[in-house]
Short mmCIF file of C-alpha atoms and ligand atoms in Angstrom, two decimals:
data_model
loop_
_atom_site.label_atom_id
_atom_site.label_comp_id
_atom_site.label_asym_id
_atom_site.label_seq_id
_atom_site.Cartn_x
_atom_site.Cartn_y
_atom_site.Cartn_z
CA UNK G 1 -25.40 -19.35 88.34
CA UNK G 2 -24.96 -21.46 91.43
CA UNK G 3 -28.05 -22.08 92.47
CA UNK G 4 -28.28 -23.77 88.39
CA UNK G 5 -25.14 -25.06 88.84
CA UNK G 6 -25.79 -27.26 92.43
CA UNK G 7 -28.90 -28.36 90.88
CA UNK G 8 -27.33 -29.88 87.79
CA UNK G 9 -24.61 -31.36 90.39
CA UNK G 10 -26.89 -31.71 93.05
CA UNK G 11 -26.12 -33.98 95.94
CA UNK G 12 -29.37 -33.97 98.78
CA UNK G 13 -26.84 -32.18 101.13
CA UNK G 14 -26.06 -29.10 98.19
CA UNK G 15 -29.04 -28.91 97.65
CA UNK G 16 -30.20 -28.62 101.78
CA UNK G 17 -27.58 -26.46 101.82
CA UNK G 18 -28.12 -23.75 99.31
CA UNK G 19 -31.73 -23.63 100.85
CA UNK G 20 -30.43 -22.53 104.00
CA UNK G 21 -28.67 -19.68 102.48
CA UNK G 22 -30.99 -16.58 102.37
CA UNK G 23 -31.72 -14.78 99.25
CA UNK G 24 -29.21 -11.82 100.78
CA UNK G 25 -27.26 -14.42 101.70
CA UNK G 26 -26.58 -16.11 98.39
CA UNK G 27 -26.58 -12.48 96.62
CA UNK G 28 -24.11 -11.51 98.71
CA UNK G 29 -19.92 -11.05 98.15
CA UNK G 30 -17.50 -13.02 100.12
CA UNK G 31 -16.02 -10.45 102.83
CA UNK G 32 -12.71 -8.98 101.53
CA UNK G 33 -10.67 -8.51 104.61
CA UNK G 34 -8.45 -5.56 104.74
CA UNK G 35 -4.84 -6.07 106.07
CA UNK G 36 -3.25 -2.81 107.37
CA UNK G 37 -0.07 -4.27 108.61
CA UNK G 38 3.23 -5.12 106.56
CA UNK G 39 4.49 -7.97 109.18
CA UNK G 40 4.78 -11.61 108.43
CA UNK G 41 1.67 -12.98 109.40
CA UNK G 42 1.73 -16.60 111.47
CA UNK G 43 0.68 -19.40 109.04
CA UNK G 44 -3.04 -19.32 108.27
CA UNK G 45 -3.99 -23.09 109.33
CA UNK G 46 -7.48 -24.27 106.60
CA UNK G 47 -10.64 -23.76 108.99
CA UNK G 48 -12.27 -26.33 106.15
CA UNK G 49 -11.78 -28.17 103.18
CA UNK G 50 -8.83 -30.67 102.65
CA UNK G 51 -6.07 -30.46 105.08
CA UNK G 52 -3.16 -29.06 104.12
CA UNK G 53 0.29 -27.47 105.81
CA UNK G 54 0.00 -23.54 105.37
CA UNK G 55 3.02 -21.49 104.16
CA UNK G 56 4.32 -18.20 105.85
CA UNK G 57 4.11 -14.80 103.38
CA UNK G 58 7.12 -13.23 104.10
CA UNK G 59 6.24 -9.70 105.46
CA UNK G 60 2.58 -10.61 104.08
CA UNK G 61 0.00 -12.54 105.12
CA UNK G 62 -2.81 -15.34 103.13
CA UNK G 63 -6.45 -14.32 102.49
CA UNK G 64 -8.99 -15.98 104.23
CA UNK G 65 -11.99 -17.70 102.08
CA UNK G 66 -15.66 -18.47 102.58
CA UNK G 67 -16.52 -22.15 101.28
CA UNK G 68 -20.11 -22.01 99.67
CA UNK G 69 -20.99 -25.38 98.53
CA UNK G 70 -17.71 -26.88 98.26
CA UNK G 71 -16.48 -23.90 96.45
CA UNK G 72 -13.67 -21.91 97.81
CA UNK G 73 -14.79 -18.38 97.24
CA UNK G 74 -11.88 -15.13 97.72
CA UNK G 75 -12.83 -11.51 97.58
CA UNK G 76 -9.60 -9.23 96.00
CA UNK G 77 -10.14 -5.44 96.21
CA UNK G 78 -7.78 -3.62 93.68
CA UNK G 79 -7.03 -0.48 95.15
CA UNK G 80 -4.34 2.44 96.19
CA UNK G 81 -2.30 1.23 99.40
CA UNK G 82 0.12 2.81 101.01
CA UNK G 83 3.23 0.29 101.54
CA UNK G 84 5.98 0.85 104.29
CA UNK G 85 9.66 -0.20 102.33
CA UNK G 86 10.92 -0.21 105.73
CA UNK G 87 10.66 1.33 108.95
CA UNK G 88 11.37 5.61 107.27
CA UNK G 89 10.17 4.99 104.05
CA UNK G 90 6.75 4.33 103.11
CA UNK G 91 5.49 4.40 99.14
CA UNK G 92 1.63 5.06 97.67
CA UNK G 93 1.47 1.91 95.69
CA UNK G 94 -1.64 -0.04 93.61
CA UNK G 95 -2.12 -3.79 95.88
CA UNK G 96 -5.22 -5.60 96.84
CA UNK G 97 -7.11 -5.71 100.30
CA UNK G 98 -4.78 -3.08 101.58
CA UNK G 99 -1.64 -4.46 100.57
CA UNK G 100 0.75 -4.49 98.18
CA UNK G 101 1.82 -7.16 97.32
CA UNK G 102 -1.63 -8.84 97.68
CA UNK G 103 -2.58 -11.92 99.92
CA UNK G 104 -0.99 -15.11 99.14
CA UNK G 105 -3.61 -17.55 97.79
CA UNK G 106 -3.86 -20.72 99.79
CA UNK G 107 -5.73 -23.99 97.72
CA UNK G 108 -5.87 -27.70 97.63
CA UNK G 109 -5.29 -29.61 94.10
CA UNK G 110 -8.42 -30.54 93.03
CA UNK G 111 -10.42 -27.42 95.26
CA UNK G 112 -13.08 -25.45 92.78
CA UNK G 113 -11.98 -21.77 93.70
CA UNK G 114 -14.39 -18.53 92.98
CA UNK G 115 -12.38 -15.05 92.90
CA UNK G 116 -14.19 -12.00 93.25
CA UNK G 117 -12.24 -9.16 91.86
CA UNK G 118 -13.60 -5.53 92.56
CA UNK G 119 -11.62 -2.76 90.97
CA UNK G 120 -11.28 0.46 93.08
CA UNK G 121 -8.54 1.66 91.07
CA UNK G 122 -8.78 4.86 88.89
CA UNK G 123 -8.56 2.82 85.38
CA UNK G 124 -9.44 -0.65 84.46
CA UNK G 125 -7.77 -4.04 85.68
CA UNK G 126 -8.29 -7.95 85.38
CA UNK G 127 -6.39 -10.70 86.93
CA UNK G 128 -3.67 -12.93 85.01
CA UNK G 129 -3.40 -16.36 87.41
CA UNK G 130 0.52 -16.81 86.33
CA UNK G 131 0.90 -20.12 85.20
CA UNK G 132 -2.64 -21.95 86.69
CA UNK G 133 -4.23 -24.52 84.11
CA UNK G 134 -7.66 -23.13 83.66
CA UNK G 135 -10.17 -22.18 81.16
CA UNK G 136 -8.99 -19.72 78.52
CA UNK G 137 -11.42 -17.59 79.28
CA UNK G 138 -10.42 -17.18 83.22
CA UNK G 139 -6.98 -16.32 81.91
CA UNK G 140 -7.08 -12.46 83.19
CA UNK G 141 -5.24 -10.92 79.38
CA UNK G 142 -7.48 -7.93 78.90
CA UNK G 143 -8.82 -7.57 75.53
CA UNK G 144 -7.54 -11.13 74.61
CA UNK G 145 -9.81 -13.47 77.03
CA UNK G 146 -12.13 -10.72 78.96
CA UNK G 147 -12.45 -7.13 78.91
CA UNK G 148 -11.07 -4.74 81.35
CA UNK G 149 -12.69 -4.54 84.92
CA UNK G 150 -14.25 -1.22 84.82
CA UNK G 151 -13.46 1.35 87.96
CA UNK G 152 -16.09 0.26 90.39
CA UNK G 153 -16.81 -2.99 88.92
CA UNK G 154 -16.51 -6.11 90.37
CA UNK G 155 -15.78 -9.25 88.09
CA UNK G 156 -15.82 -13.26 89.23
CA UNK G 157 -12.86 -15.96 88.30
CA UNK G 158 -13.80 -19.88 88.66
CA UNK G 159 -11.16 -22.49 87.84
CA UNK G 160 -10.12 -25.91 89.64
CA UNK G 161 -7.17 -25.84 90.92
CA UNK G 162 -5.84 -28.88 88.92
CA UNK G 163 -2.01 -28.42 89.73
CA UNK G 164 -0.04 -28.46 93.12
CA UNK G 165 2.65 -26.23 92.77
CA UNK G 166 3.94 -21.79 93.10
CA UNK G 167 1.55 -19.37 90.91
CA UNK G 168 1.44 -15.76 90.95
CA UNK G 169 -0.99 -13.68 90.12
CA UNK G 170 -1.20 -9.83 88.61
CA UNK G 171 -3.05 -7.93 86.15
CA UNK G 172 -3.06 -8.39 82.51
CA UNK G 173 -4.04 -4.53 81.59
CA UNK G 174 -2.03 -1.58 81.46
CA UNK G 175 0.84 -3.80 82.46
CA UNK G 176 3.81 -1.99 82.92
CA UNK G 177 1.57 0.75 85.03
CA UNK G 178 0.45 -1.65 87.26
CA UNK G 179 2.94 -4.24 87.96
CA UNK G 180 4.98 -0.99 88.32
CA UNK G 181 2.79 0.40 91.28
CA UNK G 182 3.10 -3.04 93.09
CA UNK G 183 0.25 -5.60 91.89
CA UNK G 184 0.72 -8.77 92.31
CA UNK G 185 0.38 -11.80 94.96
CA UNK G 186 1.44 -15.18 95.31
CA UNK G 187 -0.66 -18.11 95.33
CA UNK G 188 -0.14 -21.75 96.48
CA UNK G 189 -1.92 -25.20 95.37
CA UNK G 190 -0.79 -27.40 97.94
CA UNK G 191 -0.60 -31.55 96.92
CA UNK G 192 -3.47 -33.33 97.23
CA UNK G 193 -2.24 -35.39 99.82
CA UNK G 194 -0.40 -33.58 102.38
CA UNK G 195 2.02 -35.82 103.08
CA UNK G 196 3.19 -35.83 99.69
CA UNK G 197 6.23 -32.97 99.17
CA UNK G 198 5.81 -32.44 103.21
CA UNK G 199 7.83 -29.94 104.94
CA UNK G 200 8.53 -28.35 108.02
CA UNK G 201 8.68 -24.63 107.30
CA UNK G 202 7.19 -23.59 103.87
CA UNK G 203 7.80 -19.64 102.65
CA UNK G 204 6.74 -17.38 100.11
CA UNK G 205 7.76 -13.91 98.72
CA UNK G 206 7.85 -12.01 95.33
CA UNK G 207 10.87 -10.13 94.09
CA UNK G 208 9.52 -7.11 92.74
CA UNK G 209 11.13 -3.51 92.39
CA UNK G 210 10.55 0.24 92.29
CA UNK G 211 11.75 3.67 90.94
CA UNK G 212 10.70 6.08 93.74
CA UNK G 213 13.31 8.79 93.86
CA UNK G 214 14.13 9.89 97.27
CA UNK G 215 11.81 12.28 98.99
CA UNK G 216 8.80 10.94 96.67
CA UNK G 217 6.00 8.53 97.35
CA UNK G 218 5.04 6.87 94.08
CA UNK G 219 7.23 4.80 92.09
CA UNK G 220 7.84 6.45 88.48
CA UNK G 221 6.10 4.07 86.28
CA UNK G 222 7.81 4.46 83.15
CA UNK G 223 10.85 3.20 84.20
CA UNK G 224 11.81 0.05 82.06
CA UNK G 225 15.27 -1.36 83.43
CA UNK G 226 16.54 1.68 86.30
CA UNK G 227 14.99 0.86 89.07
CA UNK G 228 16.38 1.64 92.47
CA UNK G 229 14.69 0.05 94.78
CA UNK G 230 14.83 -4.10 94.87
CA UNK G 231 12.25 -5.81 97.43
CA UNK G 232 10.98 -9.12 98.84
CA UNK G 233 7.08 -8.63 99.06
CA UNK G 234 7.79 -4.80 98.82
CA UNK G 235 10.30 -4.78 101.47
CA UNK G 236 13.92 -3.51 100.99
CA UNK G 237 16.34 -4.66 104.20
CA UNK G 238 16.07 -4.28 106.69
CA UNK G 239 12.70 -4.13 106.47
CA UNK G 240 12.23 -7.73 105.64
CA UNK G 241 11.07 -9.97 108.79
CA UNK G 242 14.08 -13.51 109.18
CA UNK G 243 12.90 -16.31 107.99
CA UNK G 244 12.66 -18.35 111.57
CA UNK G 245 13.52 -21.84 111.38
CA UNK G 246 14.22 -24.96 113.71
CA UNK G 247 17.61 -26.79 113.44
CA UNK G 248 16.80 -30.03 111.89
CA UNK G 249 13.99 -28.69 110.07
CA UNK G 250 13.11 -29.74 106.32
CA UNK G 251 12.68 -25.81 104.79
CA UNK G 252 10.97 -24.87 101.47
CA UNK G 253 11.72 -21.01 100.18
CA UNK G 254 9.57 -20.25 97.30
CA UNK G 255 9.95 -17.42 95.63
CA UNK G 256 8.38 -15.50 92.48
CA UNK G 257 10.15 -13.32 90.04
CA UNK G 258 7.93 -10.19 88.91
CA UNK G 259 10.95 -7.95 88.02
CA UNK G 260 12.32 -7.09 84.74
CA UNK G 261 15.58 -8.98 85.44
CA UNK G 262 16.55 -11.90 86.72
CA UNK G 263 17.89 -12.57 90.55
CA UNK G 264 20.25 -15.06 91.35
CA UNK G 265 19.69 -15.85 95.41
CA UNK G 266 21.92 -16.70 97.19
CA UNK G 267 21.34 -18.88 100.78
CA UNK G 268 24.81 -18.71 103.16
CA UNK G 269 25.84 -21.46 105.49
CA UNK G 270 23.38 -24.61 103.32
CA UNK G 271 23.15 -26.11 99.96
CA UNK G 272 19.14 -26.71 98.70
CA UNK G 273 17.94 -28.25 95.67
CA UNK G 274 15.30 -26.58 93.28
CA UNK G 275 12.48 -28.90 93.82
CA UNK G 276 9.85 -26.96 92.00
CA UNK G 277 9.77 -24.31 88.96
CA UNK G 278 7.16 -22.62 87.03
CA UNK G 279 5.77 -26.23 85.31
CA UNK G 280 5.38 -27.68 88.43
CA UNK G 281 7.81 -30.28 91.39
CA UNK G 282 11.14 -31.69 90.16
CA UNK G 283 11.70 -35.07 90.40
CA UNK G 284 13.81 -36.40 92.71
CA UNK G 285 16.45 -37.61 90.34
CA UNK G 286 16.87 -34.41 88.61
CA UNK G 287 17.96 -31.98 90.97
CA UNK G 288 21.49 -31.28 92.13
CA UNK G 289 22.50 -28.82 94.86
CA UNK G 290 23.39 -25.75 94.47
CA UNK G 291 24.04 -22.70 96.94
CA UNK G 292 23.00 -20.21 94.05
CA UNK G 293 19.84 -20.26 91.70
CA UNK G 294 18.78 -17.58 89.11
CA UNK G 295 15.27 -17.09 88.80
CA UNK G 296 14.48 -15.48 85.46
CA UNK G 297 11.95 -12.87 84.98
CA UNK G 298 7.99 -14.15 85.08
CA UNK G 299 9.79 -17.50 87.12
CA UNK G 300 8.99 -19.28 89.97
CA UNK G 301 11.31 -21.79 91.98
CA UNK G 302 10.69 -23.35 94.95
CA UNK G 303 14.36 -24.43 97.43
CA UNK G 304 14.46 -27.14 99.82
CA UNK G 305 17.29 -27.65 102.34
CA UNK G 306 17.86 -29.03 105.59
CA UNK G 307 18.04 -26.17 108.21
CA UNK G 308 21.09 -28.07 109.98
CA UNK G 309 23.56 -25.03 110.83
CA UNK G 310 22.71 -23.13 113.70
CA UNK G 311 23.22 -19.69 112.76
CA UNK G 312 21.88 -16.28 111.79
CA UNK G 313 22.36 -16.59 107.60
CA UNK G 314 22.63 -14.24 105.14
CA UNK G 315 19.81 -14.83 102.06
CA UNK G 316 19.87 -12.70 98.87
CA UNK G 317 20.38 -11.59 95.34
CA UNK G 318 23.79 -12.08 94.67
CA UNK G 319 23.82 -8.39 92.06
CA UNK G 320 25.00 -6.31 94.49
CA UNK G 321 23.38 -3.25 93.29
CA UNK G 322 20.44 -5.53 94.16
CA UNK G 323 21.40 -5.25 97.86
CA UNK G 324 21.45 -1.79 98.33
CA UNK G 325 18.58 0.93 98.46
CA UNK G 326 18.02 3.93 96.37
CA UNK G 327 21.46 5.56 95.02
CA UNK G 328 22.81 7.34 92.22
CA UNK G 329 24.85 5.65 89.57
CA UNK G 330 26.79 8.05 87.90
CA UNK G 331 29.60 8.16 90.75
CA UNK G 332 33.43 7.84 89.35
CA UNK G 333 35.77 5.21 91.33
CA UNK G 334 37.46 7.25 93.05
CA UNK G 335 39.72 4.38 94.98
CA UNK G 336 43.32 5.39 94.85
CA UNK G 337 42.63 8.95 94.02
CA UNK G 338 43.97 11.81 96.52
CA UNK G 339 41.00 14.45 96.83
CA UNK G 340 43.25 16.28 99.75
CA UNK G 341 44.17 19.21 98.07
CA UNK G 342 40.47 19.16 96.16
CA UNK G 343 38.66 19.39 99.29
CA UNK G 344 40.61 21.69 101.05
CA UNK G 345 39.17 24.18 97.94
CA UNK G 346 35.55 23.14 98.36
CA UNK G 347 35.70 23.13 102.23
CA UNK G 348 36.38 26.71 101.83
CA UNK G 349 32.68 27.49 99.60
CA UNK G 350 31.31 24.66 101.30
CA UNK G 351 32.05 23.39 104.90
CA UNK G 352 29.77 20.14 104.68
CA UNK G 353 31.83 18.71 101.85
CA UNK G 354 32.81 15.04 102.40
CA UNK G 355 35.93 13.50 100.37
CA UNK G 356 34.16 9.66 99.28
CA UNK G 357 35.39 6.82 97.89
CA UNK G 358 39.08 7.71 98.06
CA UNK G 359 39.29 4.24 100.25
CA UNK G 360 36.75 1.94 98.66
CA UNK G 361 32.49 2.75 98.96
CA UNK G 362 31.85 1.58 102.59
CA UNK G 363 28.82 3.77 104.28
CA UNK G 364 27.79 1.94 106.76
CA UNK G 365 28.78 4.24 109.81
CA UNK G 366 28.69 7.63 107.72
CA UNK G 367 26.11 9.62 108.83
CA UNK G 368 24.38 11.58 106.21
CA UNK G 369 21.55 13.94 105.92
CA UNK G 370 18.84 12.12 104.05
CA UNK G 371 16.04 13.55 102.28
CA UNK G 372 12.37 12.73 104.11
CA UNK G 373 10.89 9.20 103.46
CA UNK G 374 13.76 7.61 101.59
CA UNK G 375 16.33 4.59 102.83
CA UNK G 376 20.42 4.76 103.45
CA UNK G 377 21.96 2.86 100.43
CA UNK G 378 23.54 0.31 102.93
CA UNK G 379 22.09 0.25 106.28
CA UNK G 380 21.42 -2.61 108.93
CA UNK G 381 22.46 -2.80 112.63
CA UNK G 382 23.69 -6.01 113.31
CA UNK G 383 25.17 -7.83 116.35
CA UNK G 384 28.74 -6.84 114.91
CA UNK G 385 27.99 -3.12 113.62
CA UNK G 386 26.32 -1.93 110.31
CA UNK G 387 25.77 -4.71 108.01
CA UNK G 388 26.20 -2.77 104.95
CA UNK G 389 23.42 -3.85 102.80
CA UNK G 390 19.72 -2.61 101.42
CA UNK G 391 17.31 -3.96 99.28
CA UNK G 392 17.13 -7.99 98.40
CA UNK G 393 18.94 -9.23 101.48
CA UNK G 394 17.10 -11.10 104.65
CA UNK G 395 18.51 -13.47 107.25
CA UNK G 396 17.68 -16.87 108.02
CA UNK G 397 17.76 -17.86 111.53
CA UNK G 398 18.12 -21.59 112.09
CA UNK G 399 17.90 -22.35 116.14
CA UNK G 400 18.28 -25.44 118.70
CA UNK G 401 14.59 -26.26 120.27
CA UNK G 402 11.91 -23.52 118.53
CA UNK G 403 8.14 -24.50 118.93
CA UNK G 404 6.87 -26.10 115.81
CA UNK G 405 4.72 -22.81 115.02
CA UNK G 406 7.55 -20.48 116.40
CA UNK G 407 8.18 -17.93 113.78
CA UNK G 408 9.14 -14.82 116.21
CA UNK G 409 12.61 -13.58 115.76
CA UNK G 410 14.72 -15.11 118.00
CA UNK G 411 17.57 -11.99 118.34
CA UNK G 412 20.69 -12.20 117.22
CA UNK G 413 22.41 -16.08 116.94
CA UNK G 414 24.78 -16.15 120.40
CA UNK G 415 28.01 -17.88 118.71
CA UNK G 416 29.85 -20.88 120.63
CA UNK G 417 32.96 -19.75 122.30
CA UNK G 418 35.77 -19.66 119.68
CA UNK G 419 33.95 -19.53 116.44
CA UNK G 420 34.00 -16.07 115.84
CA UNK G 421 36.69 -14.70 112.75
CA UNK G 422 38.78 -12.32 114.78
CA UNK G 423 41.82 -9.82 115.20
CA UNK G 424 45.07 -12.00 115.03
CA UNK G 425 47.29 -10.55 117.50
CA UNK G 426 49.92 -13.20 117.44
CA UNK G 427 53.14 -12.88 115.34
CA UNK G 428 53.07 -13.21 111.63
CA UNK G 429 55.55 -14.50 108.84
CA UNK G 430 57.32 -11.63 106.57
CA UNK G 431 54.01 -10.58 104.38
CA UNK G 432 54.80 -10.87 100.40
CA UNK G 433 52.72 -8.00 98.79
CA UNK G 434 51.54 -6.98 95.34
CA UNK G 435 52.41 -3.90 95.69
CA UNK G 436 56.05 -5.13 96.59
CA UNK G 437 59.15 -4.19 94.03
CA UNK G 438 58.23 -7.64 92.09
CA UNK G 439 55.16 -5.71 90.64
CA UNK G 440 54.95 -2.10 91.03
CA UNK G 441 52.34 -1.02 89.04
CA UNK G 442 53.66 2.40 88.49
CA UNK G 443 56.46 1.43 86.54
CA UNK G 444 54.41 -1.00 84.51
CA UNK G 445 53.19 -0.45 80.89
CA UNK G 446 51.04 -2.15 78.64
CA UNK G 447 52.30 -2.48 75.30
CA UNK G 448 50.02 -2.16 72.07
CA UNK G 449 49.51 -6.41 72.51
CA UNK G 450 48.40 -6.57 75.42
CA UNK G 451 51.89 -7.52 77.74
CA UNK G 452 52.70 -5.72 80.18
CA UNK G 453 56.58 -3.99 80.52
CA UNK G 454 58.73 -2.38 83.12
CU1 CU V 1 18.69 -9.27 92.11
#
């Protein structure tokens, strides 16, 4: 196929070229490298092909290529990978090339691309590239456009990359199994011409989620809406790496929604602008700024802003059962309620009894025996004491005088003198409260249309 095909195209140098290759050589895959770390990986600069400026995975890394006569050509290995949450937890999950999620994609508009897919998993698979113009029948829906990749088979994409712009990619085939155990990846056309849509810092993650009850390994796969565990690249906080930026700098977020409900992320501190979605970059004159954008389920959106507040920011979903690791749900309020007399009766049959929630849910400093290989519900040590959150939350860290290439974490952002929220020691004015005589709820009742009486 491409010895036929650079013979119909054929240029004196393709054709020089594919008569260098040897016959093992032209037979052969492209090498699927294996990643066996869960870091961010530094940005993956191109080694050939059109220039371009590479993104950063957040806690993942981009797969490497081989070019074969102007052809970009990726080898993805579908297979069981075992995924650290965060540092205590780890989960057996489906990825690629030892991942999950997979490696982000890297192209150039206008770059021919070959995937290799090989299928190590126990039961078929194929590869949907999430909203990619292409060929119908490199469109990855099992049945539909190809059938299933067999166990042990290996099956080849080819497409041109004909749109700059955030893709995903995942399999089309047993669905709800497999985007369940954690397949997926991200993939990224960049412009054409580099300076167009140029930025300083450019990253990339995938909101995905999993129902892995505590003290298990593998996410229950049945689960339709209950999950309890909400990641970034299949990373619940604080497990997920800052993003590192340089005061000053232009910053791109992009971001992928492979949940099964939507995620409204929030950035502290900045406003951005949604510059790109799922059909590609928003002009100029139709964005506005915002501090909050949903992304919808099966979305992508891209966020610019400019990184000018030194500071270490808070990032995430603003559901804030989406911040917080795996818990049970079916807790009453207990806020206001006196369980004194209660737990003095339990204490007696059972000395390790905590009273909870009598003043609101806080966690943070409560130390609690915790089944093997699951996360606290809120956890996170920061410069101030527990930070109180799990799941879809992440920092980012805009300093004064980074390298260009500096991702590293920096520590914790040293405040100026004075701009710290702190105890007031001073005097105060007489303090009106709600729970003065004006409104004392006890004495209150609500009448059959809705006003309230004393
Ligand atoms: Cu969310």
């Amino acid at each position: 196929m491409t010895t036929r095909r650079a013979f119909l195209s054929g240029s004196v140098g393709t054709m020089l070229g594919a008569a260098l290759v040897s016959k093992v050589g032209a037979a052969s895959l492209p090498e699927a490298p294996l990643q066996p770390s869960a870091a961010t990986m530094p940005p993956l600069p191109p080694p050939n092909g059109r220039p371009y400026h590479p993104v950063v995975t957040l806690n993942g890394w981009s797969l490497p290529w081989r070019m074969k006569n102007g052809v970009k050509e990726f080898h993805l290995v579908a297979e069981p990978v075992v995924r650290e949450i965060a540092p205590g937890m780890k989960a057996n999950l489906w990825g690629y090339n030892g991942q999950s999620p997979g490696p982000t994609i890297e192209v150039v508009e206008g770059d021919r691309v070959r995937i290799f897919v090989t299928n190590k998993l126990p039961e078929h698979t194929s590869i949907h590239w999430h909203g990619q113009p292409l060929p119908n029948g490199m469109d990855g829906v099992t049945g539909l456009t190809q059938p299933g990749i067999a166990p042990g088979k290996t099956f080849v994409y080819e497409f041109v990359a004909q749109r700059a712009g955030t893709f995903m990619y995942h399999p089309h085939a047993d669905e709800m199994v497999q985007m369940a155990m954690g397949m997926m990846g991200s993939w990224i056309t960049h412009p054409k011409n580099p300076a167009e849509h140029a930025v300083d810092r450019d990253f990339v993650f995938l909101l995905n989620a999993y129902d892995i009850d505590p003290g298990a390994y593998t996410p229950k796969t049945s689960t339709m809406l209950e999950f309890n565990l909400w990641t970034f690249n299949s990373r619940a906080f604080p497990g997920i790496d800052p993003m590192v930026v340089r005061r000053g700098d232009r910053v791109r977020i992009r971001a992928g929604n492979l949940t099964m409900t939507n995620h409204p992320v929030h950035l502290h501190g900045h406003a951005f602008e949604v510059t790109g979605t799922d059909g590609g970059w928003v002009p100029a004159t139709a964005r506005w700024p915002e501090v909050t954008t949903d992304i919808g389920v099966g979305q992508m959106r891209a966020i610019e802003f400019n990184a000018n507040a030194p500071g270490d920011w808070a990032f995430h979903c603003h559901k804030s059962h989406h911040t917080m690791n795996a818990m049970g749900h079916q807790v009453p309020t207990m806020i206001g309620v006196d369980q004194g007399g209660v737990s003095e009766k339990i204490n007696a049959l059972l000395p390790s009894y905590m009273v909870m929630g009598d003043k609101g849910g806080a966690m943070g400093g409560m130390q609690m025996p915790l089944p093997e290989n699951t996360l606290p519900m809120m956890s996170g040590d920061g410069p101030f004491g527990g930070i109180e959150m799990g799941g879809m939350f992440t920092t980012v860290k805009v300093r004064d005088g980074l390298a260009r290439d500096d991702y590293r974490d920096p520590g914790w952002y040293r405040h100026p003198a004075g701009t710290v929220a702190q105890e007031w020691t001073g005097e105060l004015p007489p303090v009106t409260s709600a729970q003065g005589p004006q409104a004392d709820a006890s004495t209150m009742t609500v009448t059959r249309d809705g006003k309230m009486q004393h």
